[in-house]
Tab-separated table of N, CA, C and O in Angstrom:
chain	number	residue	atom	x	y	z
A	1	UNK	N	0.784	-1.128	0.049
A	1	UNK	CA	-0.113	0.034	-0.054
A	1	UNK	C	0.945	1.268	0.069
A	1	UNK	O	1.829	1.332	0.412
A	2	UNK	N	0.427	2.159	-0.634
A	2	UNK	CA	1.190	3.306	-0.666
A	2	UNK	C	1.058	4.480	0.271
A	2	UNK	O	1.722	5.474	0.442
A	3	UNK	N	0.151	4.214	1.084
A	3	UNK	CA	-0.108	4.921	2.192
A	3	UNK	C	-1.072	6.298	1.977
A	3	UNK	O	-1.231	7.146	2.814
A	4	UNK	N	-1.455	6.387	0.715
A	4	UNK	CA	-2.474	7.436	0.372
A	4	UNK	C	-4.063	7.409	0.889
A	4	UNK	O	-4.260	5.974	1.006
A	5	UNK	N	-4.595	8.308	1.437
A	5	UNK	CA	-5.735	8.296	1.672
A	5	UNK	C	-6.667	8.830	0.605
A	5	UNK	O	-6.386	9.966	0.045
A	6	UNK	N	-7.864	8.133	0.500
A	6	UNK	CA	-8.734	8.527	-0.491
A	6	UNK	C	-10.144	8.905	0.108
A	6	UNK	O	-10.652	8.030	0.944
A	7	UNK	N	-10.723	10.092	-0.198
A	7	UNK	CA	-12.068	10.311	0.244
A	7	UNK	C	-12.958	10.009	-0.738
A	7	UNK	O	-13.008	10.663	-1.791
A	8	UNK	N	-14.106	9.138	-0.657
A	8	UNK	CA	-14.792	8.426	-1.805
A	8	UNK	C	-15.963	9.728	-1.988
A	8	UNK	O	-16.321	10.635	-1.158
A	9	UNK	N	-16.018	9.961	-3.211
A	9	UNK	CA	-17.051	10.756	-3.808
A	9	UNK	C	-18.417	10.595	-3.288
A	9	UNK	O	-18.944	9.275	-3.533
A	10	UNK	N	-19.356	11.306	-2.576
A	10	UNK	CA	-20.634	11.045	-2.490
A	10	UNK	C	-21.656	12.190	-3.049
A	10	UNK	O	-21.470	13.197	-2.992
A	11	UNK	N	-22.531	11.461	-3.964
A	11	UNK	CA	-23.361	12.297	-4.354
A	11	UNK	C	-24.634	12.369	-3.914
A	11	UNK	O	-25.446	11.442	-3.890
A	12	UNK	N	-25.122	13.492	-3.051
A	12	UNK	CA	-26.295	13.524	-2.381
A	12	UNK	C	-27.508	13.659	-3.234
A	12	UNK	O	-27.528	14.478	-4.087
A	13	UNK	N	-28.695	12.893	-3.028
A	13	UNK	CA	-29.870	13.097	-3.506
A	13	UNK	C	-30.953	13.274	-2.528
A	13	UNK	O	-30.689	12.931	-1.485
A	14	UNK	N	-32.148	13.710	-2.811
A	14	UNK	CA	-33.209	13.932	-1.868
A	14	UNK	C	-34.624	13.427	-2.414
A	14	UNK	O	-34.850	13.382	-3.571
A	15	UNK	N	-35.244	13.010	-1.576
A	15	UNK	CA	-36.721	12.674	-1.706
A	15	UNK	C	-37.459	13.580	-0.794
A	15	UNK	O	-37.217	13.371	0.475
A	16	UNK	N	-38.709	13.896	-1.283
A	16	UNK	CA	-39.582	14.782	-0.220
A	16	UNK	C	-41.026	14.364	-0.377
A	16	UNK	O	-41.573	14.291	-1.466
A	17	UNK	N	-41.747	14.125	0.635
A	17	UNK	CA	-43.034	14.241	0.725
A	17	UNK	C	-43.690	15.579	0.908
A	17	UNK	O	-43.502	16.187	2.107
A	18	UNK	N	-44.371	15.981	0.140
A	18	UNK	CA	-44.704	17.614	0.187
A	18	UNK	C	-46.283	17.512	0.661
A	18	UNK	O	-47.129	16.610	0.161
A	19	UNK	N	-46.675	18.181	1.511
A	19	UNK	CA	-48.195	18.038	2.038
A	19	UNK	C	-48.873	19.486	1.867
A	19	UNK	O	-48.000	20.622	1.664
A	20	UNK	N	-50.009	19.399	1.534
A	20	UNK	CA	-51.069	20.504	1.479
A	20	UNK	C	-52.182	20.240	2.324
A	20	UNK	O	-53.002	19.422	1.666
A	21	UNK	N	-52.409	20.408	3.506
A	21	UNK	CA	-53.143	19.994	4.550
A	21	UNK	C	-53.410	18.585	4.656
A	21	UNK	O	-52.422	17.938	4.812
A	22	UNK	N	-54.302	17.820	4.233
A	22	UNK	CA	-54.520	16.303	4.260
A	22	UNK	C	-54.100	15.694	2.696
A	22	UNK	O	-54.332	14.658	2.607
A	23	UNK	N	-53.158	16.426	2.025
A	23	UNK	CA	-52.820	15.829	0.747
A	23	UNK	C	-51.623	15.657	0.669
A	23	UNK	O	-50.870	16.501	1.182
A	24	UNK	N	-51.014	14.835	-0.276
A	24	UNK	CA	-49.534	14.590	-0.398
A	24	UNK	C	-49.136	14.943	-1.938
A	24	UNK	O	-50.076	14.494	-2.722
A	25	UNK	N	-48.232	15.226	-2.392
A	25	UNK	CA	-47.786	15.580	-3.699
A	25	UNK	C	-47.085	14.458	-4.245
A	25	UNK	O	-45.745	14.136	-3.697
A	26	UNK	N	-47.527	13.829	-5.172
A	26	UNK	CA	-46.732	12.436	-5.930
A	26	UNK	C	-46.474	12.851	-7.365
A	26	UNK	O	-47.569	13.674	-8.018
A	27	UNK	N	-45.729	12.172	-7.891
A	27	UNK	CA	-45.411	12.479	-9.192
A	27	UNK	C	-45.004	10.748	-9.786
A	27	UNK	O	-44.905	10.244	-9.143
A	28	UNK	N	-45.075	11.081	-11.380
A	28	UNK	CA	-44.762	9.837	-11.893
A	28	UNK	C	-43.836	10.241	-13.135
A	28	UNK	O	-44.225	11.168	-13.813
A	29	UNK	N	-42.809	9.317	-13.521
A	29	UNK	CA	-42.068	9.514	-14.826
A	29	UNK	C	-42.950	8.592	-15.679
A	29	UNK	O	-43.211	7.265	-15.627
A	30	UNK	N	-42.567	8.788	-17.050
A	30	UNK	CA	-43.263	8.132	-18.260
A	30	UNK	C	-42.757	6.610	-18.320
A	30	UNK	O	-43.439	5.765	-18.539
A	31	UNK	N	-41.424	6.599	-17.720
A	31	UNK	CA	-40.739	5.294	-18.117
A	31	UNK	C	-41.508	4.145	-16.855
A	31	UNK	O	-40.903	3.044	-16.900
A	32	UNK	N	-42.260	4.581	-15.750
A	32	UNK	CA	-42.420	3.858	-14.717
A	32	UNK	C	-43.837	2.871	-15.235
A	32	UNK	O	-44.535	3.210	-16.189
A	33	UNK	N	-43.822	1.707	-14.434
A	33	UNK	CA	-45.201	1.273	-14.802
A	33	UNK	C	-46.206	1.743	-14.477
A	33	UNK	O	-46.400	3.119	-13.967
A	34	UNK	N	-47.468	1.740	-15.289
A	34	UNK	CA	-48.862	2.449	-15.177
A	34	UNK	C	-49.248	2.691	-13.582
A	34	UNK	O	-48.943	1.769	-13.125
A	35	UNK	N	-49.568	3.819	-13.380
A	35	UNK	CA	-50.147	4.157	-11.713
A	35	UNK	C	-49.185	4.063	-10.845
A	35	UNK	O	-49.652	4.124	-9.844
A	36	UNK	N	-47.796	4.005	-11.083
A	36	UNK	CA	-46.827	4.401	-10.122
A	36	UNK	C	-46.659	5.618	-10.118
A	36	UNK	O	-46.204	6.441	-10.870
A	37	UNK	N	-46.748	5.957	-8.673
A	37	UNK	CA	-46.403	7.396	-8.257
A	37	UNK	C	-45.210	7.424	-7.250
A	37	UNK	O	-45.206	6.373	-6.364
A	38	UNK	N	-44.696	8.396	-6.864
A	38	UNK	CA	-43.543	8.542	-5.708
A	38	UNK	C	-43.413	9.945	-5.402
A	38	UNK	O	-43.886	10.800	-6.259
A	39	UNK	N	-42.783	9.998	-4.140
A	39	UNK	CA	-42.530	11.517	-3.822
A	39	UNK	C	-41.629	11.969	-4.638
A	39	UNK	O	-40.914	11.324	-5.392
A	40	UNK	N	-41.575	13.152	-4.844
A	40	UNK	CA	-40.526	13.868	-5.542
A	40	UNK	C	-39.197	13.966	-5.274
A	40	UNK	O	-38.968	13.844	-4.116
A	41	UNK	N	-38.318	13.811	-6.180
A	41	UNK	CA	-36.778	13.651	-5.807
A	41	UNK	C	-35.853	14.238	-6.993
A	41	UNK	O	-36.235	14.495	-7.853
A	42	UNK	N	-34.656	14.378	-6.370
A	42	UNK	CA	-33.531	14.877	-7.296
A	42	UNK	C	-32.210	15.033	-6.613
A	42	UNK	O	-32.210	14.914	-5.350
A	43	UNK	N	-31.165	15.111	-7.566
A	43	UNK	CA	-29.938	15.472	-6.938
A	43	UNK	C	-29.530	16.785	-6.414
A	43	UNK	O	-30.221	17.733	-7.033
A	44	UNK	N	-28.649	17.012	-5.507
A	44	UNK	CA	-28.257	18.261	-4.968
A	44	UNK	C	-27.231	18.794	-5.863
A	44	UNK	O	-26.433	18.058	-6.436
A	45	UNK	N	-27.506	20.025	-6.169
A	45	UNK	CA	-26.391	20.827	-7.201
A	45	UNK	C	-25.331	21.350	-6.318
A	45	UNK	O	-25.495	21.381	-5.127
A	46	UNK	N	-24.128	21.537	-6.899
A	46	UNK	CA	-23.062	22.187	-6.156
A	46	UNK	C	-23.253	23.386	-5.781
A	46	UNK	O	-23.747	24.319	-6.408
A	47	UNK	N	-22.916	23.404	-4.434
A	47	UNK	CA	-23.070	24.741	-3.852
A	47	UNK	C	-24.464	25.141	-3.241
A	47	UNK	O	-24.653	26.061	-2.795
A	48	UNK	N	-25.174	24.134	-2.913
A	48	UNK	CA	-26.715	24.202	-2.778
A	48	UNK	C	-26.934	23.654	-1.585
A	48	UNK	O	-26.585	22.496	-1.507
A	49	UNK	N	-27.600	24.057	-0.552
A	49	UNK	CA	-27.879	23.279	0.714
A	49	UNK	C	-29.001	22.403	0.426
A	49	UNK	O	-29.905	22.217	-0.617
A	50	UNK	N	-29.308	21.168	1.278
A	50	UNK	CA	-30.273	20.237	1.113
A	50	UNK	C	-31.346	21.075	0.881
A	50	UNK	O	-32.669	20.402	0.267
A	51	UNK	N	-31.807	21.788	1.788
A	51	UNK	CA	-33.257	22.428	1.736
A	51	UNK	C	-33.473	23.410	0.640
A	51	UNK	O	-34.646	23.135	0.063
A	52	UNK	N	-32.350	23.743	0.365
A	52	UNK	CA	-32.380	24.476	-1.298
A	52	UNK	C	-32.835	23.687	-2.338
A	52	UNK	O	-33.767	24.006	-3.183
A	53	UNK	N	-32.303	22.495	-2.293
A	53	UNK	CA	-32.703	21.359	-3.210
A	53	UNK	C	-33.963	21.033	-3.015
A	53	UNK	O	-34.686	20.799	-4.177
A	54	UNK	N	-34.387	20.763	-1.851
A	54	UNK	CA	-36.018	20.282	-1.827
A	54	UNK	C	-37.011	21.455	-2.441
A	54	UNK	O	-37.650	21.108	-3.318
A	55	UNK	N	-36.469	22.771	-2.200
A	55	UNK	CA	-37.524	23.618	-2.781
A	55	UNK	C	-37.345	23.840	-4.273
A	55	UNK	O	-38.260	23.820	-5.008
A	56	UNK	N	-36.148	23.751	-4.763
A	56	UNK	CA	-35.898	23.774	-6.129
A	56	UNK	C	-36.519	22.758	-6.915
A	56	UNK	O	-37.214	22.815	-7.941
A	57	UNK	N	-36.182	21.345	-6.541
A	57	UNK	CA	-36.668	20.337	-7.306
A	57	UNK	C	-38.229	20.264	-7.364
A	57	UNK	O	-38.826	19.877	-8.169
A	58	UNK	N	-38.903	20.675	-6.198
A	58	UNK	CA	-40.283	20.490	-6.191
A	58	UNK	C	-40.930	21.583	-7.067
A	58	UNK	O	-41.583	21.181	-8.058
A	59	UNK	N	-39.980	22.907	-7.215
A	59	UNK	CA	-40.681	23.724	-8.142
A	59	UNK	C	-40.426	23.360	-9.479
A	59	UNK	O	-41.477	23.459	-10.521
A	60	UNK	N	-39.385	22.707	-9.742
A	60	UNK	CA	-38.843	22.553	-11.234
A	60	UNK	C	-39.814	21.476	-11.756
A	60	UNK	O	-40.233	21.379	-12.741
A	61	UNK	N	-39.996	20.300	-10.888
A	61	UNK	CA	-40.827	19.335	-11.291
A	61	UNK	C	-42.334	19.495	-11.425
A	61	UNK	O	-43.070	18.674	-12.208
A	62	UNK	N	-43.045	20.260	-10.423
A	62	UNK	CA	-44.521	20.336	-10.195
A	62	UNK	C	-44.997	21.782	-10.334
A	62	UNK	O	-46.027	21.784	-10.551
A	63	UNK	N	-44.024	22.823	-10.130
A	63	UNK	CA	-44.529	23.940	-10.042
A	63	UNK	C	-44.982	24.411	-8.894
A	63	UNK	O	-45.318	25.798	-8.553
A	64	UNK	N	-44.965	23.758	-7.879
A	64	UNK	CA	-45.342	23.889	-6.519
A	64	UNK	C	-44.349	24.708	-5.683
A	64	UNK	O	-43.322	24.003	-5.662
A	65	UNK	N	-44.681	25.626	-5.064
A	65	UNK	CA	-43.772	26.400	-4.162
A	65	UNK	C	-43.907	25.763	-2.701
A	65	UNK	O	-44.887	25.574	-2.388
A	66	UNK	N	-42.535	25.524	-2.198
A	66	UNK	CA	-42.620	24.931	-1.032
A	66	UNK	C	-42.202	26.056	0.022
A	66	UNK	O	-41.392	26.859	-0.170
A	67	UNK	N	-42.468	26.103	1.294
A	67	UNK	CA	-42.409	26.677	2.451
A	67	UNK	C	-40.790	26.228	2.941
A	67	UNK	O	-40.762	25.109	3.564
A	68	UNK	N	-39.702	26.987	2.741
A	68	UNK	CA	-38.428	26.575	3.163
A	68	UNK	C	-38.176	26.281	4.203
A	68	UNK	O	-37.673	25.607	4.844
A	69	UNK	N	-38.948	27.096	5.222
A	69	UNK	CA	-38.942	27.030	6.728
A	69	UNK	C	-39.600	25.832	7.199
A	69	UNK	O	-39.367	25.254	8.360
A	70	UNK	N	-40.415	25.135	6.350
A	70	UNK	CA	-41.062	23.905	6.783
A	70	UNK	C	-40.382	22.637	6.532
A	70	UNK	O	-40.779	21.382	6.921
A	71	UNK	N	-39.324	22.458	5.657
A	71	UNK	CA	-38.369	21.306	5.229
A	71	UNK	C	-37.732	20.798	6.315
A	71	UNK	O	-37.146	21.487	7.178
A	72	UNK	N	-38.126	19.565	6.701
A	72	UNK	CA	-37.768	18.879	7.829
A	72	UNK	C	-37.088	17.424	7.240
A	72	UNK	O	-37.638	16.761	6.532
A	73	UNK	N	-35.690	17.368	7.700
A	73	UNK	CA	-35.037	16.015	7.666
A	73	UNK	C	-35.954	14.605	8.202
A	73	UNK	O	-36.340	14.948	9.485
A	74	UNK	N	-36.079	13.771	7.654
A	74	UNK	CA	-36.770	12.589	8.087
A	74	UNK	C	-35.572	11.302	8.434
A	74	UNK	O	-35.613	10.775	9.445
A	75	UNK	N	-35.113	10.832	7.189
A	75	UNK	CA	-34.069	9.752	7.168
A	75	UNK	C	-33.054	9.843	6.053
A	75	UNK	O	-33.352	10.427	5.366
A	76	UNK	N	-32.100	8.911	6.162
A	76	UNK	CA	-31.067	8.677	5.047
A	76	UNK	C	-30.890	7.256	4.759
A	76	UNK	O	-31.189	6.336	5.562
A	77	UNK	N	-30.429	6.852	3.492
A	77	UNK	CA	-30.251	5.553	3.309
A	77	UNK	C	-29.211	5.632	1.980
A	77	UNK	O	-29.148	6.556	0.997
A	78	UNK	N	-28.223	4.608	1.745
A	78	UNK	CA	-27.405	4.521	0.672
A	78	UNK	C	-28.624	4.434	-0.437
A	78	UNK	O	-29.706	3.746	-0.479
A	79	UNK	N	-28.061	5.086	-1.776
A	79	UNK	CA	-29.033	4.881	-3.038
A	79	UNK	C	-28.411	3.983	-4.251
A	79	UNK	O	-27.238	3.689	-4.237
A	80	UNK	N	-29.394	3.448	-4.811
A	80	UNK	CA	-29.150	2.504	-6.091
A	80	UNK	C	-27.891	3.132	-6.827
A	80	UNK	O	-27.205	2.340	-7.203
A	81	UNK	N	-27.842	4.333	-7.301
A	81	UNK	CA	-26.817	4.925	-7.993
A	81	UNK	C	-25.445	4.769	-7.317
A	81	UNK	O	-25.465	5.259	-6.213
A	82	UNK	N	-24.437	4.626	-8.125
A	82	UNK	CA	-22.953	4.549	-7.453
A	82	UNK	C	-22.542	5.888	-6.745
A	82	UNK	O	-23.170	6.936	-7.224
A	83	UNK	N	-22.119	5.644	-5.445
A	83	UNK	CA	-21.566	7.015	-4.732
A	83	UNK	C	-22.846	7.738	-4.285
A	83	UNK	O	-22.589	9.120	-4.015
A	84	UNK	N	-23.989	7.358	-3.995
A	84	UNK	CA	-25.338	8.399	-3.719
A	84	UNK	C	-25.732	7.922	-2.144
A	84	UNK	O	-25.402	6.809	-1.876
A	85	UNK	N	-26.370	9.022	-1.738
A	85	UNK	CA	-26.897	9.149	-0.649
A	85	UNK	C	-28.024	9.753	-0.697
A	85	UNK	O	-28.221	10.904	-1.036
A	86	UNK	N	-29.234	9.229	-0.327
A	86	UNK	CA	-30.441	9.615	-0.402
A	86	UNK	C	-30.913	10.093	1.019
A	86	UNK	O	-30.866	9.282	1.843
A	87	UNK	N	-31.223	11.395	0.839
A	87	UNK	CA	-31.891	12.086	2.096
A	87	UNK	C	-33.341	12.189	1.788
A	87	UNK	O	-33.970	12.754	1.232
A	88	UNK	N	-34.278	11.721	3.000
A	88	UNK	CA	-35.573	12.194	2.869
A	88	UNK	C	-35.905	13.107	3.964
A	88	UNK	O	-35.658	13.566	4.989
A	89	UNK	N	-37.148	13.974	3.127
A	89	UNK	CA	-37.449	15.127	3.807
A	89	UNK	C	-39.098	15.194	3.696
A	89	UNK	O	-39.837	14.437	3.055
A	90	UNK	N	-39.819	15.870	4.515
A	90	UNK	CA	-41.156	16.585	4.633
A	90	UNK	C	-41.009	17.889	4.362
A	90	UNK	O	-39.876	18.610	4.697
A	91	UNK	N	-42.148	18.395	3.666
A	91	UNK	CA	-42.127	19.889	3.444
A	91	UNK	C	-43.612	20.145	3.081
A	91	UNK	O	-44.408	19.560	2.911
A	92	UNK	N	-43.929	21.633	3.571
A	92	UNK	CA	-45.381	21.998	3.349
A	92	UNK	C	-45.230	23.051	2.022
A	92	UNK	O	-44.320	23.786	1.978
A	93	UNK	N	-46.176	22.806	1.216
A	93	UNK	CA	-46.504	23.805	0.259
A	93	UNK	C	-47.258	24.870	0.545
A	93	UNK	O	-48.041	25.019	1.447
A	94	UNK	N	-46.806	26.206	-0.332
A	94	UNK	CA	-47.130	27.340	-0.020
A	94	UNK	C	-48.703	27.404	-0.906
A	94	UNK	O	-49.607	28.333	-0.583
A	95	UNK	N	-48.890	26.527	-1.728
A	95	UNK	CA	-50.009	26.705	-2.728
A	95	UNK	C	-50.541	25.295	-3.281
A	95	UNK	O	-49.404	24.512	-3.425
A	96	UNK	N	-51.525	25.169	-3.761
A	96	UNK	CA	-51.773	23.636	-4.333
A	96	UNK	C	-51.791	23.695	-5.765
A	96	UNK	O	-51.991	22.583	-6.440
A	97	UNK	N	-51.370	24.671	-6.349
A	97	UNK	CA	-51.245	24.901	-8.051
A	97	UNK	C	-50.010	24.123	-8.751
A	97	UNK	O	-49.154	24.250	-8.393
A	98	UNK	N	-50.561	23.186	-9.597
A	98	UNK	CA	-49.365	22.305	-10.245
A	98	UNK	C	-49.329	22.754	-11.754
A	98	UNK	O	-50.166	23.001	-12.386
A	99	UNK	N	-48.093	23.054	-12.157
A	99	UNK	CA	-47.659	23.242	-13.258
A	99	UNK	C	-46.501	21.768	-13.631
A	99	UNK	O	-45.329	22.261	-13.292
A	100	UNK	N	-46.813	21.009	-14.378
A	100	UNK	CA	-45.809	19.931	-14.477
A	100	UNK	C	-44.892	20.125	-15.487
A	100	UNK	O	-45.050	20.643	-16.590
A	101	UNK	N	-43.572	19.761	-15.190
A	101	UNK	CA	-42.470	19.949	-15.984
A	101	UNK	C	-42.454	18.500	-16.803
A	101	UNK	O	-42.052	17.517	-16.584
A	102	UNK	N	-43.088	18.693	-18.242
A	102	UNK	CA	-43.241	17.331	-18.867
A	102	UNK	C	-41.970	16.578	-19.428
A	102	UNK	O	-41.831	15.517	-19.523
A	103	UNK	N	-40.847	17.540	-19.338
A	103	UNK	CA	-39.640	16.978	-19.764
A	103	UNK	C	-39.211	16.203	-18.340
A	103	UNK	O	-38.262	15.104	-18.603
A	104	UNK	N	-39.309	16.329	-17.341
A	104	UNK	CA	-39.105	15.579	-16.068
A	104	UNK	C	-40.095	14.535	-15.616
A	104	UNK	O	-39.816	13.617	-15.246
A	105	UNK	N	-41.465	14.974	-15.746
A	105	UNK	CA	-42.488	14.107	-14.986
A	105	UNK	C	-43.373	13.898	-15.875
A	105	UNK	O	-43.794	14.907	-16.885
A	106	UNK	N	-44.177	12.850	-16.091
A	106	UNK	CA	-45.130	12.485	-16.880
A	106	UNK	C	-46.751	13.016	-16.306
A	106	UNK	O	-47.589	13.779	-16.894
A	107	UNK	N	-46.839	12.967	-14.902
A	107	UNK	CA	-47.805	13.466	-14.064
A	107	UNK	C	-47.523	13.713	-12.790
A	107	UNK	O	-46.516	13.294	-12.230
A	108	UNK	N	-48.029	14.921	-12.260
A	108	UNK	CA	-47.691	15.219	-10.738
A	108	UNK	C	-49.394	15.541	-10.409
A	108	UNK	O	-50.158	16.129	-10.797
A	109	UNK	N	-49.580	14.795	-9.144
A	109	UNK	CA	-51.029	15.216	-8.469
A	109	UNK	C	-50.903	15.291	-7.147
A	109	UNK	O	-49.954	14.669	-6.527
A	110	UNK	N	-51.843	15.888	-6.679
A	110	UNK	CA	-52.216	15.579	-5.235
A	110	UNK	C	-53.018	14.499	-4.717
A	110	UNK	O	-54.030	14.373	-5.676
A	111	UNK	N	-52.820	13.778	-3.816
A	111	UNK	CA	-53.756	12.587	-3.559
A	111	UNK	C	-54.001	12.559	-1.956
A	111	UNK	O	-53.218	13.236	-1.083
A	112	UNK	N	-55.349	12.496	-1.850
A	112	UNK	CA	-55.723	12.657	-0.416
A	112	UNK	C	-55.092	11.511	0.455
A	112	UNK	O	-54.995	10.474	0.009
A	113	UNK	N	-54.745	11.801	1.843
A	113	UNK	CA	-53.961	10.917	2.606
A	113	UNK	C	-54.840	9.570	2.703
A	113	UNK	O	-54.271	8.643	3.062
A	114	UNK	N	-56.210	9.697	3.021
A	114	UNK	CA	-57.088	8.728	3.221
A	114	UNK	C	-57.104	7.755	2.137
A	114	UNK	O	-57.135	6.786	2.111
A	115	UNK	N	-57.198	8.366	0.578
A	115	UNK	CA	-56.813	7.338	-0.250
A	115	UNK	C	-55.509	6.525	-0.375
A	115	UNK	O	-55.527	5.388	-0.556
A	116	UNK	N	-54.508	7.252	-0.097
A	116	UNK	CA	-53.407	6.690	0.080
A	116	UNK	C	-53.155	5.641	0.962
A	116	UNK	O	-52.432	4.420	0.555
A	117	UNK	N	-53.685	5.825	2.232
A	117	UNK	CA	-53.563	4.761	3.294
A	117	UNK	C	-54.577	3.369	2.916
A	117	UNK	O	-54.069	2.410	2.919
A	118	UNK	N	-55.707	4.032	2.059
A	118	UNK	CA	-56.494	2.837	1.671
A	118	UNK	C	-55.948	1.746	0.669
A	118	UNK	O	-55.781	0.735	0.331
A	119	UNK	N	-55.371	2.776	-0.399
A	119	UNK	CA	-54.603	2.197	-1.327
A	119	UNK	C	-53.388	1.090	-1.272
A	119	UNK	O	-53.207	0.100	-1.742
A	120	UNK	N	-52.697	1.652	-0.047
A	120	UNK	CA	-51.654	0.905	0.251
A	120	UNK	C	-52.032	-0.223	1.166
A	120	UNK	O	-51.349	-1.272	1.248
A	121	UNK	N	-53.086	-0.110	1.863
A	121	UNK	CA	-53.624	-1.356	2.696
A	121	UNK	C	-54.430	-2.300	1.975
A	121	UNK	O	-54.222	-3.554	2.262
A	122	UNK	N	-54.870	-1.968	0.854
A	122	UNK	CA	-55.835	-3.036	-0.177
A	122	UNK	C	-55.423	-2.661	-1.417
A	122	UNK	O	-55.909	-2.036	-2.290
A	123	UNK	N	-54.597	-3.636	-2.056
A	123	UNK	CA	-54.085	-3.461	-3.429
A	123	UNK	C	-55.282	-3.804	-4.358
A	123	UNK	O	-55.220	-2.879	-5.678
A	124	UNK	N	-55.916	-4.550	-4.093
A	124	UNK	CA	-57.329	-4.796	-5.162
A	124	UNK	C	-58.114	-3.795	-5.249
A	124	UNK	O	-58.932	-3.272	-6.176
A	125	UNK	N	-58.096	-2.687	-4.207
A	125	UNK	CA	-59.082	-1.597	-4.072
A	125	UNK	C	-58.520	-0.300	-4.592
A	125	UNK	O	-58.952	0.702	-4.830
A	126	UNK	N	-56.965	-0.363	-5.210
A	126	UNK	CA	-56.392	0.652	-5.329
A	126	UNK	C	-56.426	1.220	-6.969
A	126	UNK	O	-55.818	2.147	-7.439
A	127	UNK	N	-57.369	0.271	-7.672
A	127	UNK	CA	-57.361	0.606	-9.192
A	127	UNK	C	-55.942	0.651	-9.977
A	127	UNK	O	-55.542	1.422	-10.666
A	128	UNK	N	-55.031	-0.119	-9.244
A	128	UNK	CA	-53.694	-0.172	-9.839
A	128	UNK	C	-52.644	0.753	-9.559
A	128	UNK	O	-51.395	0.721	-9.831
A	129	UNK	N	-53.004	1.790	-8.564
A	129	UNK	CA	-52.172	2.712	-7.871
A	129	UNK	C	-51.041	1.863	-7.164
A	129	UNK	O	-51.442	0.770	-6.391
A	130	UNK	N	-49.906	2.448	-7.445
A	130	UNK	CA	-48.661	1.709	-6.526
A	130	UNK	C	-47.473	2.647	-6.381
A	130	UNK	O	-47.442	3.696	-7.173
A	131	UNK	N	-46.746	2.485	-5.488
A	131	UNK	CA	-45.579	3.173	-5.132
A	131	UNK	C	-44.249	2.189	-5.205
A	131	UNK	O	-44.472	1.195	-5.065
A	132	UNK	N	-43.125	2.922	-5.148
A	132	UNK	CA	-41.932	2.165	-5.320
A	132	UNK	C	-41.970	1.227	-4.234
A	132	UNK	O	-42.508	1.259	-3.188
A	133	UNK	N	-40.798	0.256	-4.252
A	133	UNK	CA	-40.932	-0.820	-3.137
A	133	UNK	C	-40.562	-0.361	-1.957
A	133	UNK	O	-40.075	0.875	-1.840
A	134	UNK	N	-40.497	-0.959	-0.864
A	134	UNK	CA	-40.172	-0.445	0.484
A	134	UNK	C	-38.407	-0.429	0.675
A	134	UNK	O	-37.969	0.061	1.623
A	135	UNK	N	-37.669	-0.652	-0.408
A	135	UNK	CA	-36.211	-0.424	-0.436
A	135	UNK	C	-36.023	1.038	-0.425
A	135	UNK	O	-34.875	1.512	-0.199
A	136	UNK	N	-37.071	2.057	-0.834
A	136	UNK	CA	-36.826	3.241	-0.958
A	136	UNK	C	-37.444	4.003	0.245
A	136	UNK	O	-38.391	3.459	0.893
A	137	UNK	N	-36.930	4.977	0.891
A	137	UNK	CA	-37.545	5.960	1.881
A	137	UNK	C	-38.746	6.135	1.445
A	137	UNK	O	-39.861	6.342	2.031
């Protein structure tokens, strides 16, 4: 061994559950299976704080403005892409108006919390609605 030290590169990414009252903001990419929705996510840009990334990604993908003061860290996990760390957050929307960026997302919608609870508890009653596996925050 040469005695050199290496610090591995880590590419942070975030995923956020945005709420508006009793509703949650979820989006879907065109490449996903039909009816699959997920919390919004994205990679942190150089020089950007995690909270700034949450606000930016939600705005870019959905047009929804997030109250930066409401951003709260929930958990983290290693992520599928090499050198990545996924950080999970919650945040509150400033408004409910959606403007989907069709280059990033196929669809973004507000879902009632009661619908999500029922859909996740009974897959047969969910009309095909699904979310990514439990390997993700």
